[in-house]
Amino acid sequence: MRNCVVIIAVLLAASLAALAGKEETLEQLKARAESARPEERPGLYTEIARRQVEAADQLYAAGKVDAARAAVGDVAAYSEKARDSSVRTGKRLKQTEIGVRKMAVRLRDIKRTLAFEDQAPVQAAIDHLEQLRTDLLSRMFGKKEEK
């Protein structure tokens, strides 16, 4: 009996490790975000935007400027969705702000490696992310409405 319990525990641990090792593709994550509960969306949208930042970095390094610009556009769009969802539900405001700040810093690092003519879209995305951060910080620390 004891051996059976040990075997089941080992199999369960192995299957959980295998499931944890599988990372969702970006398209799967986007689909899951659209169908997720509203309070889960900010985290999913932030993760999508973070992945797009890394994709943009790799694409710029590979010389695929148009695809990289599209990825930077997705960063701004999904960060905005994360902000909207977070403000609407009042959940994950702090985590969303931290994620947006880290993405803005990463985009600044990427911008420094680019040719001058490729920097404008990245700077526009950085400016947009900073505005989103300001909105989130205002929501967290601004004046509270009286009820």
Tab-separated table of C-alpha atoms in Angstrom:
chain	number	residue	atom	x	y	z
A	1	MET	CA	0.000	0.000	0.000
A	2	ARG	CA	2.766	2.406	0.941
A	3	ASN	CA	4.615	1.668	-2.316
A	4	CYS	CA	1.482	2.443	-4.284
A	5	VAL	CA	1.120	5.844	-2.598
A	6	VAL	CA	4.782	6.661	-3.264
A	7	ILE	CA	4.456	5.685	-6.927
A	8	ILE	CA	1.325	7.808	-7.353
A	9	ALA	CA	3.035	10.775	-5.680
A	10	VAL	CA	6.070	10.471	-7.964
A	11	LEU	CA	3.872	10.210	-11.070
A	12	LEU	CA	1.825	13.218	-9.965
A	13	ALA	CA	4.967	15.285	-9.347
A	14	ALA	CA	6.402	14.276	-12.736
A	15	SER	CA	3.211	15.185	-14.577
A	16	LEU	CA	3.001	18.567	-12.821
A	17	ALA	CA	6.613	19.288	-13.749
A	18	ALA	CA	5.883	18.395	-17.374
A	19	LEU	CA	2.870	20.718	-17.442
A	20	ALA	CA	4.847	23.550	-15.883
A	21	GLY	CA	7.572	23.145	-18.501
A	22	LYS	CA	5.216	23.776	-21.408
A	23	GLU	CA	5.036	27.457	-22.140
A	24	GLU	CA	2.058	28.797	-24.010
A	25	THR	CA	2.645	30.302	-27.400
A	26	LEU	CA	1.902	33.963	-27.830
A	27	GLU	CA	-1.249	33.220	-29.832
A	28	GLN	CA	-2.532	30.842	-27.142
A	29	LEU	CA	-1.845	33.453	-24.489
A	30	LYS	CA	-3.724	36.093	-26.497
A	31	ALA	CA	-6.715	33.782	-26.885
A	32	ARG	CA	-6.673	32.922	-23.188
A	33	ALA	CA	-6.489	36.602	-22.243
A	34	GLU	CA	-9.558	37.465	-24.294
A	35	SER	CA	-11.602	34.719	-22.654
A	36	ALA	CA	-10.227	35.131	-19.109
A	37	ARG	CA	-12.103	36.606	-16.192
A	38	PRO	CA	-11.719	40.396	-15.970
A	39	GLU	CA	-9.526	40.258	-12.845
A	40	GLU	CA	-7.080	37.881	-14.571
A	41	ARG	CA	-6.705	39.944	-17.742
A	42	PRO	CA	-4.223	42.580	-16.491
A	43	GLY	CA	-1.608	39.938	-15.733
A	44	LEU	CA	-2.139	38.142	-19.029
A	45	TYR	CA	-2.014	41.336	-21.077
A	46	THR	CA	1.161	42.396	-19.258
A	47	GLU	CA	2.773	39.041	-20.026
A	48	ILE	CA	1.844	39.351	-23.713
A	49	ALA	CA	3.379	42.843	-23.846
A	50	ARG	CA	6.532	41.630	-22.058
A	51	ARG	CA	6.968	38.815	-24.567
A	52	GLN	CA	6.504	41.262	-27.421
A	53	VAL	CA	9.286	43.465	-26.007
A	54	GLU	CA	11.660	40.510	-26.148
A	55	ALA	CA	10.431	39.592	-29.620
A	56	ALA	CA	11.040	43.166	-30.793
A	57	ASP	CA	14.574	43.049	-29.425
A	58	GLN	CA	15.289	39.805	-31.273
A	59	LEU	CA	13.709	41.093	-34.471
A	60	TYR	CA	15.698	44.335	-34.412
A	61	ALA	CA	18.868	42.312	-33.800
A	62	ALA	CA	18.002	40.113	-36.797
A	63	GLY	CA	17.430	43.172	-39.007
A	64	LYS	CA	13.669	42.618	-39.393
A	65	VAL	CA	12.684	46.218	-38.735
A	66	ASP	CA	9.065	46.050	-39.955
A	67	ALA	CA	8.251	43.007	-37.828
A	68	ALA	CA	9.991	44.624	-34.859
A	69	ARG	CA	7.900	47.793	-35.282
A	70	ALA	CA	4.755	45.660	-35.275
A	71	ALA	CA	5.925	43.996	-32.054
A	72	VAL	CA	6.566	47.409	-30.482
A	73	GLY	CA	3.044	48.424	-31.512
A	74	ASP	CA	1.708	45.318	-29.782
A	75	VAL	CA	3.636	46.268	-26.644
A	76	ALA	CA	1.827	49.605	-26.516
A	77	ALA	CA	-1.568	48.078	-27.350
A	78	TYR	CA	-1.423	45.240	-24.825
A	79	SER	CA	0.018	47.489	-22.133
A	80	GLU	CA	-2.962	49.771	-22.669
A	81	LYS	CA	-5.329	46.807	-22.401
A	82	ALA	CA	-3.577	45.800	-19.169
A	83	ARG	CA	-4.009	49.319	-17.789
A	84	ASP	CA	-7.661	49.457	-18.810
A	85	SER	CA	-8.443	46.068	-17.281
A	86	SER	CA	-6.558	46.883	-14.128
A	87	VAL	CA	-8.270	50.240	-13.640
A	88	ARG	CA	-11.692	48.803	-14.490
A	89	THR	CA	-11.434	45.971	-11.953
A	90	GLY	CA	-9.189	47.688	-9.411
A	91	LYS	CA	-7.038	44.537	-9.352
A	92	ARG	CA	-3.298	44.150	-10.017
A	93	LEU	CA	-2.709	47.900	-10.273
A	94	LYS	CA	0.700	47.717	-8.654
A	95	GLN	CA	1.846	44.663	-10.622
A	96	THR	CA	0.670	46.232	-13.869
A	97	GLU	CA	2.523	49.477	-13.128
A	98	ILE	CA	5.706	47.574	-12.282
A	99	GLY	CA	5.440	45.539	-15.478
A	100	VAL	CA	4.863	48.623	-17.618
A	101	ARG	CA	7.833	50.378	-15.986
A	102	LYS	CA	10.123	47.422	-16.657
A	103	MET	CA	8.987	47.283	-20.288
A	104	ALA	CA	9.650	51.010	-20.715
A	105	VAL	CA	13.172	50.554	-19.338
A	106	ARG	CA	13.773	47.592	-21.640
A	107	LEU	CA	12.540	49.568	-24.646
A	108	ARG	CA	14.927	52.408	-23.723
A	109	ASP	CA	17.773	49.888	-23.736
A	110	ILE	CA	16.667	48.574	-27.122
A	111	LYS	CA	16.351	52.110	-28.514
A	112	ARG	CA	19.985	52.852	-27.678
A	113	THR	CA	21.099	50.018	-29.957
A	114	LEU	CA	19.098	51.158	-32.985
A	115	ALA	CA	19.917	53.367	-35.921
A	116	PHE	CA	18.537	56.901	-35.649
A	117	GLU	CA	15.740	56.344	-38.195
A	118	ASP	CA	14.489	53.283	-36.276
A	119	GLN	CA	14.327	55.022	-32.895
A	120	ALA	CA	11.155	57.115	-33.384
A	121	PRO	CA	8.574	54.275	-33.106
A	122	VAL	CA	10.338	52.902	-30.053
A	123	GLN	CA	10.409	56.339	-28.421
A	124	ALA	CA	6.702	56.779	-29.159
A	125	ALA	CA	6.000	53.455	-27.433
A	126	ILE	CA	8.140	54.486	-24.452
A	127	ASP	CA	6.213	57.756	-24.158
A	128	HIS	CA	2.929	55.849	-24.346
A	129	LEU	CA	4.042	53.413	-21.633
A	130	GLU	CA	5.056	56.311	-19.399
A	131	GLN	CA	1.589	57.832	-19.842
A	132	LEU	CA	0.031	54.475	-18.903
A	133	ARG	CA	2.214	54.374	-15.797
A	134	THR	CA	1.091	57.866	-14.863
A	135	ASP	CA	-2.539	56.796	-15.228
A	136	LEU	CA	-1.967	53.750	-13.028
A	137	LEU	CA	-0.127	55.753	-10.380
A	138	SER	CA	-2.894	58.364	-10.387
A	139	ARG	CA	-5.444	55.624	-9.878
A	140	MET	CA	-3.447	54.131	-7.006
A	141	PHE	CA	-2.434	57.325	-5.209
A	142	GLY	CA	-4.735	60.039	-6.536
A	143	LYS	CA	-7.585	61.630	-4.629
A	144	LYS	CA	-10.248	59.164	-3.616
A	145	GLU	CA	-13.821	59.901	-4.581
A	146	GLU	CA	-16.231	60.404	-1.714
A	147	LYS	CA	-19.183	58.072	-1.714
